[in-house]
PDB file of C-alpha atoms in Angstrom:
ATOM      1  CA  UNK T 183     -35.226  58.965 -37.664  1.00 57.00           C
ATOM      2  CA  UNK T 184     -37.338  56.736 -35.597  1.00 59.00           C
ATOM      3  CA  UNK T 185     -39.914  57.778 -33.371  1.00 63.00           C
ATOM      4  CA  UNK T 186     -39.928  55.922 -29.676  1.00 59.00           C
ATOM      5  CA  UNK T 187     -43.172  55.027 -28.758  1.00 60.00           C
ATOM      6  CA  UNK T 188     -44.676  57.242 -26.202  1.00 59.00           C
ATOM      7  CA  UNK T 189     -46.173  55.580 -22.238  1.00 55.00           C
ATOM      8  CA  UNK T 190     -48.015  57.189 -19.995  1.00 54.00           C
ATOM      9  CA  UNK T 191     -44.540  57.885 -17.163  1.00 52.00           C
ATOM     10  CA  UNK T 192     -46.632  58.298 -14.384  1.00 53.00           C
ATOM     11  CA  UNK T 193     -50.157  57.081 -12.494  1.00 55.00           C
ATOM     12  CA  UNK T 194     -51.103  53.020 -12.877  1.00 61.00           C
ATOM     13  CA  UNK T 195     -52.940  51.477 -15.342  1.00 64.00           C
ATOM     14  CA  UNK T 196     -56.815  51.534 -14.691  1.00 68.00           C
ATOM     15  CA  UNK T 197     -58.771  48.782 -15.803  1.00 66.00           C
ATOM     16  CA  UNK T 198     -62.913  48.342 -15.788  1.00 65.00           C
ATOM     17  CA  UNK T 199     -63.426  44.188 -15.233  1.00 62.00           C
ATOM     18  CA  UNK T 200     -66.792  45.008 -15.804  1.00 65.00           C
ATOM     19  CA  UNK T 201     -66.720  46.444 -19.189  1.00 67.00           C
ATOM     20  CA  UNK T 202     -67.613  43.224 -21.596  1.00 68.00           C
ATOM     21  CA  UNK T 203     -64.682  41.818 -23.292  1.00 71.00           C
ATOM     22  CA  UNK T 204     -63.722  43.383 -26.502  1.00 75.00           C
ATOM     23  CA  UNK T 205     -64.595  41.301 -29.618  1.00 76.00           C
ATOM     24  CA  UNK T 206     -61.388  39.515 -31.829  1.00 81.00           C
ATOM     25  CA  UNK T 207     -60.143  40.623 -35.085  1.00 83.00           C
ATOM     26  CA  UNK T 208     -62.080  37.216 -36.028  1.00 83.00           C
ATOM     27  CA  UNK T 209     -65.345  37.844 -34.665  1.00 81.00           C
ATOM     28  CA  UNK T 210     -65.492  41.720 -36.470  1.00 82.00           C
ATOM     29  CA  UNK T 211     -64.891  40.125 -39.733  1.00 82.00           C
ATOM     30  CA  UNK T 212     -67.784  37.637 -38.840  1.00 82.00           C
ATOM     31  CA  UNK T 213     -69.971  40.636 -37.306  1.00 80.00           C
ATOM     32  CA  UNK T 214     -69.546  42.850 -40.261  1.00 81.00           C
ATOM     33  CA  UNK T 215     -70.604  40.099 -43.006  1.00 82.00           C
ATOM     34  CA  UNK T 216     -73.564  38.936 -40.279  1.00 80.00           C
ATOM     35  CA  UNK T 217     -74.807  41.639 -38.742  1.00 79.00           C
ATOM     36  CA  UNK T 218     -78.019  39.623 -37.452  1.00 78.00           C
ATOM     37  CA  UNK T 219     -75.238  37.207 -35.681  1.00 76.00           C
ATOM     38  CA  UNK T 220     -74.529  40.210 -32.842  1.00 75.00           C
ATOM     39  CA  UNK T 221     -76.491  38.849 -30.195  1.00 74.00           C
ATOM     40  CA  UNK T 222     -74.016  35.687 -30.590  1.00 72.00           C
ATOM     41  CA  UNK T 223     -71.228  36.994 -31.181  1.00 67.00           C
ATOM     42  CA  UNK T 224     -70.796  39.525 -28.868  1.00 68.00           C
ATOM     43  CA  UNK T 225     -71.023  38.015 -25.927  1.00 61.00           C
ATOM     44  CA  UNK T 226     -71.413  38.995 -22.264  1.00 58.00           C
ATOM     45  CA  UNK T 227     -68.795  38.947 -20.019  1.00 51.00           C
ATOM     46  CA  UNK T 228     -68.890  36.707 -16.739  1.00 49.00           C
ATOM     47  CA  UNK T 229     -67.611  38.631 -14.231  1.00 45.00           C
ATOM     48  CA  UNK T 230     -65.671  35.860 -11.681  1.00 43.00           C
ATOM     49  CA  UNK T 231     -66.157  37.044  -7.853  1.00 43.00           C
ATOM     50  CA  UNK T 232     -63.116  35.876  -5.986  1.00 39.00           C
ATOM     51  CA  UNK T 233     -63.438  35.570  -2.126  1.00 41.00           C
ATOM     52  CA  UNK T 234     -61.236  35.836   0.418  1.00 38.00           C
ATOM     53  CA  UNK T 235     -61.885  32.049   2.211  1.00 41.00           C
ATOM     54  CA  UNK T 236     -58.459  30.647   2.784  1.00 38.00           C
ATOM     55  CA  UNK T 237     -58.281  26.552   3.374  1.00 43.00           C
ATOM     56  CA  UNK T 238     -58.734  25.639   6.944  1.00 44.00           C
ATOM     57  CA  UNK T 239     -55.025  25.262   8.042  1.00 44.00           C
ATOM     58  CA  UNK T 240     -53.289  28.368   5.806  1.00 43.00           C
ATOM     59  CA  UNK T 241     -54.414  31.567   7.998  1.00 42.00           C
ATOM     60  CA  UNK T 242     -54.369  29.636  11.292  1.00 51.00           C
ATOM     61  CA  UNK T 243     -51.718  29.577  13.944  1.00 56.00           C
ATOM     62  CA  UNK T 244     -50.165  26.787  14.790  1.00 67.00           C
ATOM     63  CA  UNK T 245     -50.747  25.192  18.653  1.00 73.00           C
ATOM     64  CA  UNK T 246     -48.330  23.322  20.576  1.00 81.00           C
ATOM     65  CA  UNK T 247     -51.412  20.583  21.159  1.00 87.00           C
ATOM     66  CA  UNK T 248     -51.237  18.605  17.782  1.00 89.00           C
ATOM     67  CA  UNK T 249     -52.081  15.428  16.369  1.00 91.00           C
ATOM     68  CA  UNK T 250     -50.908  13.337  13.266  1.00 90.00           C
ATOM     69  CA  UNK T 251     -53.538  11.377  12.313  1.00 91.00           C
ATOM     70  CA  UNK T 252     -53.177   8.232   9.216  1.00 90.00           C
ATOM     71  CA  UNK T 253     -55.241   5.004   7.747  1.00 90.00           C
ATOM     72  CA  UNK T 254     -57.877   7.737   6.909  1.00 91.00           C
ATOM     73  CA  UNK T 255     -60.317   6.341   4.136  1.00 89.00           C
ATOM     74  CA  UNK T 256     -59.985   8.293   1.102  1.00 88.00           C
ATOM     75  CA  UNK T 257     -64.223   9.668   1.565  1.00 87.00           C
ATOM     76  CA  UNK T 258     -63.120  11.320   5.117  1.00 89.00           C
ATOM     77  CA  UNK T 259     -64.065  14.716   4.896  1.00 89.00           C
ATOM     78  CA  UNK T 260     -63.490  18.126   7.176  1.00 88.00           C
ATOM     79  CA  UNK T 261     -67.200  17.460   8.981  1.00 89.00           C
ATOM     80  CA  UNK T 262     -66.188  13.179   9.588  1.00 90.00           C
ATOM     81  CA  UNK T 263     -62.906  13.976  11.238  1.00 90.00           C
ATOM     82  CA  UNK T 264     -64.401  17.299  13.270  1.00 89.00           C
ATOM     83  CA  UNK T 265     -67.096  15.259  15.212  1.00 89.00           C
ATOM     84  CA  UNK T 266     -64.591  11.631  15.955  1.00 91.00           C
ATOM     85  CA  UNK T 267     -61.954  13.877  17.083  1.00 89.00           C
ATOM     86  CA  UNK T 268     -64.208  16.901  19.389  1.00 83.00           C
ATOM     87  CA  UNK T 269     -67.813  15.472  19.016  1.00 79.00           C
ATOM     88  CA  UNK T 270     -69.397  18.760  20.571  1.00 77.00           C
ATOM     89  CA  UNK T 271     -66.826  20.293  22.172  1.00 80.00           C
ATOM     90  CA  UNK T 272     -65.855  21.299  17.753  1.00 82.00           C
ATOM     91  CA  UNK T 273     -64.385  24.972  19.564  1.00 85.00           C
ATOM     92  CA  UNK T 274     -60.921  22.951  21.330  1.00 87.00           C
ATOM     93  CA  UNK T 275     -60.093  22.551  17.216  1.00 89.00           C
ATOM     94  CA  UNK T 276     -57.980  25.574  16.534  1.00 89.00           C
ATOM     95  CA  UNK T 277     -56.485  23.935  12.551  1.00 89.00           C
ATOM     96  CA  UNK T 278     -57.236  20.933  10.595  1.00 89.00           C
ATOM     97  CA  UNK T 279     -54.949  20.221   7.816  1.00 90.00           C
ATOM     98  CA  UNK T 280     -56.751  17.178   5.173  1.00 89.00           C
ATOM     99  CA  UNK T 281     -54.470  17.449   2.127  1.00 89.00           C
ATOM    100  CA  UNK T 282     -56.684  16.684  -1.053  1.00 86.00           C
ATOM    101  CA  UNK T 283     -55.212  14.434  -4.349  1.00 85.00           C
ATOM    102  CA  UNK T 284     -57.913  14.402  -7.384  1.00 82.00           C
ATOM    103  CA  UNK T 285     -60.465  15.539  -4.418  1.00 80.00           C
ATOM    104  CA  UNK T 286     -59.861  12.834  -2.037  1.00 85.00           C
ATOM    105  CA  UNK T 287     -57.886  13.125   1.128  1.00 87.00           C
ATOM    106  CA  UNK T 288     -54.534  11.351   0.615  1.00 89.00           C
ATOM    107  CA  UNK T 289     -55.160   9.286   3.851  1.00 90.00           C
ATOM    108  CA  UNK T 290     -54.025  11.589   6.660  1.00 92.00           C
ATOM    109  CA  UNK T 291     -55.071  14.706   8.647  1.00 91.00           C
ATOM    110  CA  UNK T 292     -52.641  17.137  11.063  1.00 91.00           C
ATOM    111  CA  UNK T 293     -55.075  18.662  13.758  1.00 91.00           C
ATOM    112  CA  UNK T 294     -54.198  21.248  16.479  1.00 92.00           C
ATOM    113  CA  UNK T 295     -56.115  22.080  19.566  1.00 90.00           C
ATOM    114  CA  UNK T 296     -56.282  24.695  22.372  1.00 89.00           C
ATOM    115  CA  UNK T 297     -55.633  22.796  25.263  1.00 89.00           C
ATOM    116  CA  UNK T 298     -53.818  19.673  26.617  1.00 89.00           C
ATOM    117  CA  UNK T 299     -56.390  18.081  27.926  1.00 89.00           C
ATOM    118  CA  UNK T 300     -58.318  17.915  23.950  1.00 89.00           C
ATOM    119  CA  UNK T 301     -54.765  16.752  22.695  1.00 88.00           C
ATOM    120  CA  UNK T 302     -55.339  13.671  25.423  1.00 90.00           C
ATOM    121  CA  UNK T 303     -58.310  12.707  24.238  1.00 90.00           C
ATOM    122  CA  UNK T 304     -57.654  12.667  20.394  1.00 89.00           C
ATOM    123  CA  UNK T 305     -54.864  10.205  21.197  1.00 90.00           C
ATOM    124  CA  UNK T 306     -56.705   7.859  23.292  1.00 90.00           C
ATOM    125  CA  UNK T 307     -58.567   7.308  19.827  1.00 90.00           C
ATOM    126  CA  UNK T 308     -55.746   5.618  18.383  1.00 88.00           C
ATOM    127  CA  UNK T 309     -56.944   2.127  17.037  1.00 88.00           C
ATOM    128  CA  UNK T 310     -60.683   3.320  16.674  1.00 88.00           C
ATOM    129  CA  UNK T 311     -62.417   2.883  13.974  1.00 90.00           C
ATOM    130  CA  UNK T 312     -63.490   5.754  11.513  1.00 89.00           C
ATOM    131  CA  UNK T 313     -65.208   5.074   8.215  1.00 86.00           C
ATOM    132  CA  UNK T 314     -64.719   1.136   8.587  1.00 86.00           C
ATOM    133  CA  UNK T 315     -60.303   1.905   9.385  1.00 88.00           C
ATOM    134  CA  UNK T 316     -58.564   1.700  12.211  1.00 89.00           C
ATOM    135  CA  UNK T 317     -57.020   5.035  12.323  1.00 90.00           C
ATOM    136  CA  UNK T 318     -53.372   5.145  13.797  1.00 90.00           C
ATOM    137  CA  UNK T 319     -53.176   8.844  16.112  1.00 91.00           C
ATOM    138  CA  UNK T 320     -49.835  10.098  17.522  1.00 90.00           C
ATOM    139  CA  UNK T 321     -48.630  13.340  18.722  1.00 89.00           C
ATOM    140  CA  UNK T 322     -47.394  15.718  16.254  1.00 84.00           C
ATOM    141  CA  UNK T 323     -44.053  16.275  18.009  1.00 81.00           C
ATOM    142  CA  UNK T 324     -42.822  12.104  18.069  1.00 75.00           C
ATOM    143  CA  UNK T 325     -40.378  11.628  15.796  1.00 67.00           C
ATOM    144  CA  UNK T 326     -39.907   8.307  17.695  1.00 65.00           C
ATOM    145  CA  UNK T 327     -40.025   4.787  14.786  1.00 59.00           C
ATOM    146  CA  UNK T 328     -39.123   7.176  11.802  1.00 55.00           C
ATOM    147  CA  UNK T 329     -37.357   5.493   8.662  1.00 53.00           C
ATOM    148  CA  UNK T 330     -33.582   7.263   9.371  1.00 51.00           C
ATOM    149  CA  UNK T 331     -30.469   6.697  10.627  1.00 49.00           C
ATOM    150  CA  UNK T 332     -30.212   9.249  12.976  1.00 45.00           C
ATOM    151  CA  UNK T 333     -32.006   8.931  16.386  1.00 45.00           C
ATOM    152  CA  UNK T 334     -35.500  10.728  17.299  1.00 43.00           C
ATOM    153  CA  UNK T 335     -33.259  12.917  19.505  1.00 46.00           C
ATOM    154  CA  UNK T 336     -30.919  14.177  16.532  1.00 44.00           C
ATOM    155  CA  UNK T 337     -34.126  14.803  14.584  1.00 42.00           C
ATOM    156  CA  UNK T 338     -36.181  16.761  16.711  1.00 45.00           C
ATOM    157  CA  UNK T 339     -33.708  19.740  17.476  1.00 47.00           C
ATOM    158  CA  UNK T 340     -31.344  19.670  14.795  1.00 44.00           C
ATOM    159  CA  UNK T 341     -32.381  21.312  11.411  1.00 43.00           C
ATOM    160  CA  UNK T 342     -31.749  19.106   8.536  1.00 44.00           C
ATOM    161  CA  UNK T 343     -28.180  20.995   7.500  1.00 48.00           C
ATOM    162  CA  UNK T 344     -25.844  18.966   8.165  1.00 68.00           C
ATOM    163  CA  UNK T 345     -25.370  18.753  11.763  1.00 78.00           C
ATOM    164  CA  UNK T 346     -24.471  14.941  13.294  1.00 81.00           C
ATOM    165  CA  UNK T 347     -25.143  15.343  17.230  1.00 83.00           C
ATOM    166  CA  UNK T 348     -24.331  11.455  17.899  1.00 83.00           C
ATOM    167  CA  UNK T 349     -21.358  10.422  16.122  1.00 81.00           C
ATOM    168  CA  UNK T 350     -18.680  11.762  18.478  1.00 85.00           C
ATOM    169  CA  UNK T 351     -18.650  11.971  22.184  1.00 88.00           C
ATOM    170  CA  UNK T 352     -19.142  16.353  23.031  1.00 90.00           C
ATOM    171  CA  UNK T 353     -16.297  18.149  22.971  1.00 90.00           C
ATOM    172  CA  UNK T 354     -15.352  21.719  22.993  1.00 92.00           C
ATOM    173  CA  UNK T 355     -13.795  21.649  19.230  1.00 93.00           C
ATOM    174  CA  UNK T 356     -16.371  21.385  16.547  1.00 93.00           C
ATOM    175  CA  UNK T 357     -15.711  19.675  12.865  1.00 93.00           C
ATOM    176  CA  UNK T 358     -16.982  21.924   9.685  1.00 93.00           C
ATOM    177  CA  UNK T 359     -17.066  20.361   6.307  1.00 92.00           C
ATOM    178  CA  UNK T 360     -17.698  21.164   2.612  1.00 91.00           C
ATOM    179  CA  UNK T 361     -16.521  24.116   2.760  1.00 92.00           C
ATOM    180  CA  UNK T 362     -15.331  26.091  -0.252  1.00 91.00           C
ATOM    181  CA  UNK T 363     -11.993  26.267  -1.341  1.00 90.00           C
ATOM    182  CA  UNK T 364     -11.880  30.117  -0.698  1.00 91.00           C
ATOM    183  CA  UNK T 365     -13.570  29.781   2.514  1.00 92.00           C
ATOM    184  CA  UNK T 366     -10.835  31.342   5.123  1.00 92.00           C
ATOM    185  CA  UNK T 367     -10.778  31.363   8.785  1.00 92.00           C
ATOM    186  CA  UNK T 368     -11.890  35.085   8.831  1.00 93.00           C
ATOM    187  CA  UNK T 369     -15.017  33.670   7.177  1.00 91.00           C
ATOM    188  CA  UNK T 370     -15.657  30.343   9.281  1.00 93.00           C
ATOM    189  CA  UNK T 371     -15.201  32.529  12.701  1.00 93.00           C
ATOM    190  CA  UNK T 372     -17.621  35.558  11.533  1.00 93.00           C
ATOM    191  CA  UNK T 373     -20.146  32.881  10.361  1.00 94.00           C
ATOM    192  CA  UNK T 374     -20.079  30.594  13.887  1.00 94.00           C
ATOM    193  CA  UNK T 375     -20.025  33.041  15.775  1.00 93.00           C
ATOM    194  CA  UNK T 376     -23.529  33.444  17.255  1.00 94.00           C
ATOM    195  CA  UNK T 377     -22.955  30.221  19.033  1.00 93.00           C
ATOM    196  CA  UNK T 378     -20.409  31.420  21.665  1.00 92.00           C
ATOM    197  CA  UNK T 379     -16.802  32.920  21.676  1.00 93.00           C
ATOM    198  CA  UNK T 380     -14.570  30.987  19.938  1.00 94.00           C
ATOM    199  CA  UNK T 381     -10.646  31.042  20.887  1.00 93.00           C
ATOM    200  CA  UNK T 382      -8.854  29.215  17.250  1.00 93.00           C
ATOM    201  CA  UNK T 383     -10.128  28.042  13.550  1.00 94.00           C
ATOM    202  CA  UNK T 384      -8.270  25.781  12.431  1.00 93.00           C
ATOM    203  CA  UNK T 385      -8.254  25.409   8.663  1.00 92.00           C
ATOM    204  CA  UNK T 386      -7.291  22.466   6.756  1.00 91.00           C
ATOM    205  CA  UNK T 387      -5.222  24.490   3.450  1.00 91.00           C
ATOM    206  CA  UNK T 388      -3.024  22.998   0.678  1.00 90.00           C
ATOM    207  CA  UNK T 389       0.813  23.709   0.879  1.00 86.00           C
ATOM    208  CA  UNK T 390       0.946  25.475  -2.779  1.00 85.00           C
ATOM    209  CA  UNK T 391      -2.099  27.630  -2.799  1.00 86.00           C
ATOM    210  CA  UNK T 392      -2.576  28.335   0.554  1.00 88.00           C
ATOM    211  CA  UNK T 393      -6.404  27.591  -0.526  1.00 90.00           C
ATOM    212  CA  UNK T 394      -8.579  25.553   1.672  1.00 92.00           C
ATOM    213  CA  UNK T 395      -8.779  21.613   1.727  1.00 91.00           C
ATOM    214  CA  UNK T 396     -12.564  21.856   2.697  1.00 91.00           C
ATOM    215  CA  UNK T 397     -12.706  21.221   5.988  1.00 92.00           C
ATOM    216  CA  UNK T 398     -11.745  23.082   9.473  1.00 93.00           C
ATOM    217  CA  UNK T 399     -11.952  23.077  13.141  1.00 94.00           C
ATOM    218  CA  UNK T 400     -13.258  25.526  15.281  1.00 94.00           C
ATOM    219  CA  UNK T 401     -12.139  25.748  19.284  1.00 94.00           C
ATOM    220  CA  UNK T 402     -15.314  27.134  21.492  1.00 94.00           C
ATOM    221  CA  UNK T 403     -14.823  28.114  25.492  1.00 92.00           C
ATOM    222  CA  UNK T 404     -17.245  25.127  26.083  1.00 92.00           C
ATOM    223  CA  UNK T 405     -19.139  22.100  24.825  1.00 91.00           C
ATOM    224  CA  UNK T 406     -22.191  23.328  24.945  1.00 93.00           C
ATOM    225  CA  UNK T 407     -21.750  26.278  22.312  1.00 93.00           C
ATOM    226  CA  UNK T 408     -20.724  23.905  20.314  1.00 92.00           C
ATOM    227  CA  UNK T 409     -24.280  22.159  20.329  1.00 92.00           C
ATOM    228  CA  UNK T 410     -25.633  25.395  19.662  1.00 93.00           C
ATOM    229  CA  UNK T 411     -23.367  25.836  16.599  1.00 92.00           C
ATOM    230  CA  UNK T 412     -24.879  22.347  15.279  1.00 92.00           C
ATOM    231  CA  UNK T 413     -28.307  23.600  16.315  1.00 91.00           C
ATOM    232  CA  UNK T 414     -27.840  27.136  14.670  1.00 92.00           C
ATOM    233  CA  UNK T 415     -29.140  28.546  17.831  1.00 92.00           C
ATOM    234  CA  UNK T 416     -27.817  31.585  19.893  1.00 93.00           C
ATOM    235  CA  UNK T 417     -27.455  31.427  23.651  1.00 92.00           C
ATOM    236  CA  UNK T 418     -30.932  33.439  24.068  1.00 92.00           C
ATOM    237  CA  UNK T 419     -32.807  31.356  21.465  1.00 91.00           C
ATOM    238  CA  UNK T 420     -31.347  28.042  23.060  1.00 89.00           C
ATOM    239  CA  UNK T 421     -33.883  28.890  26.230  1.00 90.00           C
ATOM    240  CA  UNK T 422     -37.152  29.269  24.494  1.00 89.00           C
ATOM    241  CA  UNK T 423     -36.944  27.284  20.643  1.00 85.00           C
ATOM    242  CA  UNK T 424     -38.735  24.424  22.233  1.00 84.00           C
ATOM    243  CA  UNK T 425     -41.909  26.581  23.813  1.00 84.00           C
ATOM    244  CA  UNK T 426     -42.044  28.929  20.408  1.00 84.00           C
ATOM    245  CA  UNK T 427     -45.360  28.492  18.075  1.00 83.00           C
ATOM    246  CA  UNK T 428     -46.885  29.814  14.868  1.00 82.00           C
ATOM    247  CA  UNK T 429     -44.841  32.442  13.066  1.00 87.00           C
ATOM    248  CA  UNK T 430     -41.964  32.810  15.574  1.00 88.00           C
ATOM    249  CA  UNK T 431     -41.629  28.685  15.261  1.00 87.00           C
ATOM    250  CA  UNK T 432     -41.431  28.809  11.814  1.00 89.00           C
ATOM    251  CA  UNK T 433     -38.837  32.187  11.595  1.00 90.00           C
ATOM    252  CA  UNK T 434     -36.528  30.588  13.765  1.00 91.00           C
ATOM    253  CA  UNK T 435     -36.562  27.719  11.899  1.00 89.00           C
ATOM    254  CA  UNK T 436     -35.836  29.069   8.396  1.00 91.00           C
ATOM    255  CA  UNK T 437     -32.477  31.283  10.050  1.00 92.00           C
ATOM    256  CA  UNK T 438     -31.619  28.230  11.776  1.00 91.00           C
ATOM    257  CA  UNK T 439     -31.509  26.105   8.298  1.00 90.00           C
ATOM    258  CA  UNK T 440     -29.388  29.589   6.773  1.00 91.00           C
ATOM    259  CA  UNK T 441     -26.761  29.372   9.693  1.00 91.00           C
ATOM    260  CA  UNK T 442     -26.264  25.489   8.603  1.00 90.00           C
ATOM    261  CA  UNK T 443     -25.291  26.934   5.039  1.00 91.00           C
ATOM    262  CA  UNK T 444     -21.798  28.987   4.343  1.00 91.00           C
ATOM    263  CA  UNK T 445     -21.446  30.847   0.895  1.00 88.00           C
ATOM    264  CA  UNK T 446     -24.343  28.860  -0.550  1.00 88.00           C
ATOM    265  CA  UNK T 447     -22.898  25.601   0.699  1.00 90.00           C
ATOM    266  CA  UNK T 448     -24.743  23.347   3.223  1.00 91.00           C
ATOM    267  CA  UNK T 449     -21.748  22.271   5.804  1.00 92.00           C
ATOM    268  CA  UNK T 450     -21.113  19.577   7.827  1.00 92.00           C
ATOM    269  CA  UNK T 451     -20.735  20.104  11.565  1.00 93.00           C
ATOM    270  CA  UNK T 452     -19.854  17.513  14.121  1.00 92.00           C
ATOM    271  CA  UNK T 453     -17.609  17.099  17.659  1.00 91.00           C
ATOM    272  CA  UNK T 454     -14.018  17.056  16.848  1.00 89.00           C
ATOM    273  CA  UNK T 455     -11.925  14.873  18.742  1.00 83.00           C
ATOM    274  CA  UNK T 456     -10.183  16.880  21.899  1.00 75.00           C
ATOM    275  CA  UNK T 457      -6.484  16.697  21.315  1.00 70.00           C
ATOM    276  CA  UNK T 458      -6.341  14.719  25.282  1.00 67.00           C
ATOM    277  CA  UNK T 459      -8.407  12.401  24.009  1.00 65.00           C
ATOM    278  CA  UNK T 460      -6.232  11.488  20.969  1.00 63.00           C
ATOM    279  CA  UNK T 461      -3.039  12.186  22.704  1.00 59.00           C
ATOM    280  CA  UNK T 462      -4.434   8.769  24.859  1.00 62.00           C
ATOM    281  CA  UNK T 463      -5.446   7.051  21.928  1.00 62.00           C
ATOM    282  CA  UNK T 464      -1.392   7.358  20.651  1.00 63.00           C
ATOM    283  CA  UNK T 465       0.587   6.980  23.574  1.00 62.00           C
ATOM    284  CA  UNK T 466      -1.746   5.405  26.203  1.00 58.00           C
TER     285      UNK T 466
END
């Protein structure tokens, strides 16, 4: 009969980083045919010290006052960007963010500052020169000229999840897309629901199975919980997502970008057409 090995079932394993390493199986062998080889052989251990320094933008809060800042050269450091963008008044920086390639910074900065007034002044440094480059400044929150179809509106309150704000004129009925096929309207209502009360769900479903197509509509009181539904925002957190900062910002982001996603499907959301509206379109 086999014996189990035996482990200590309770208390955590204690171990000494200072004690020097123990030697290999390889460097006994060597020890015990050279015993005047010890002093080489066994060597010291180096004892690494870690601290507790973070990077400059990881342990600080986000402000509401920031700056994207590009056309860096690639030698701009921390100490170069602190005195073009405060000179002495270095205290109105509350977060620098210089991502680093290879040790270099890859050509642009995201600063933050306490007050308006410092956010001002950073931008009227747009087009000035730092380390022989005109540096291009704008505010952190305009999304206006972006590369994308979608308009600077769409993109700077909806969450990437699906959610088209512009293709339809607002209605009270909202489209939902890529759905599963065992998605039911149980499921759709329960999920939308934060946005506002809805009165039908009406799911697309083949004539066989009864199973869903992959694609619905849901009937809200108003337009405007529909928005919220594209937004993934409740009627309280509608009021106060724009003036949120720091950890809240970033919380209410994240469930925002869940609420856009039904059994581990990203959906598409969008106004339905109102059935006046189409009834016109048909019969005049």
């Amino acid at each position: 009969k086999k014996r189990k090995r035996t482990s200590p079932s309770d208390g955590d394993l204690e171990i000494d980083i200072s004690a020097p390493e123990p030697p290999s199986k390889k460097a006994l062998r060597k020890l015990k045919k050279h015993p005047e080889l010890a002093s080489k052989i066994l060597k010291p251990t180096t004892i690494t010290t870690f601290t507790s320094e973070f990077p400059e933008h990881s342990s600080q809060a986000r402000s509401k006052f920031g700056i994207w800042i590009g056309n860096l050269s690639f030698s701009t450091t921390l100490t170069i960007l602190t005195d073009f963008l405060a000179g002495e008044n270095k205290d109105e920086i509350t977060r620098i963010n210089l991502p680093l390639r290879n040790g270099r910074n890859k050509g642009f900065a995201y600063v933050d500052f306490k007050t308006e007034s410092a956010l001002q002044h950073a931008l009227s440094l747009s087009e000035s020169q730092l380390g022989g480059r005109r540096v291009l400044i704008k505010n952190a929150k305009d999304f206006s000229n972006r590369p994308s179809a979608a308009t600077s509106e769409s993109i700077s309150t909806a969450p990437r999840v699906g959610a088209n704000l512009t293709s339809n004129p607002p209605s009270r009925i909202l489209y939902v897309g890529n759905l599963e096929f065992s998605c039911t309207s149980e499921h759709l209502k329960s999920h939308l629901s934060f946005a506002g009360n809805i009165q039908k769900v009406r799911l697309a479903t083949f004539e066989d199975t009864g199973r869903c197509k992959g694609f619905g509509f849901v009937d809200f009181e108003d337009k405007e919980s529909v928005k919220r539904a594209m937004l993934g925002l409740t009627p309280e957190e509608e009021l106060v997502y724009e003036d949120l900062e720091g950890k809240e910002e970033v919380a209410l982001h994240s469930l925002r970008k869940k609420r856009g996603i039904l059994n581990g499907r990203p959906i598409t959301m969008e106004y339905g057409e109102d059935p006046s509206v189409r009834y016109k379109k048909r019969f005049g």
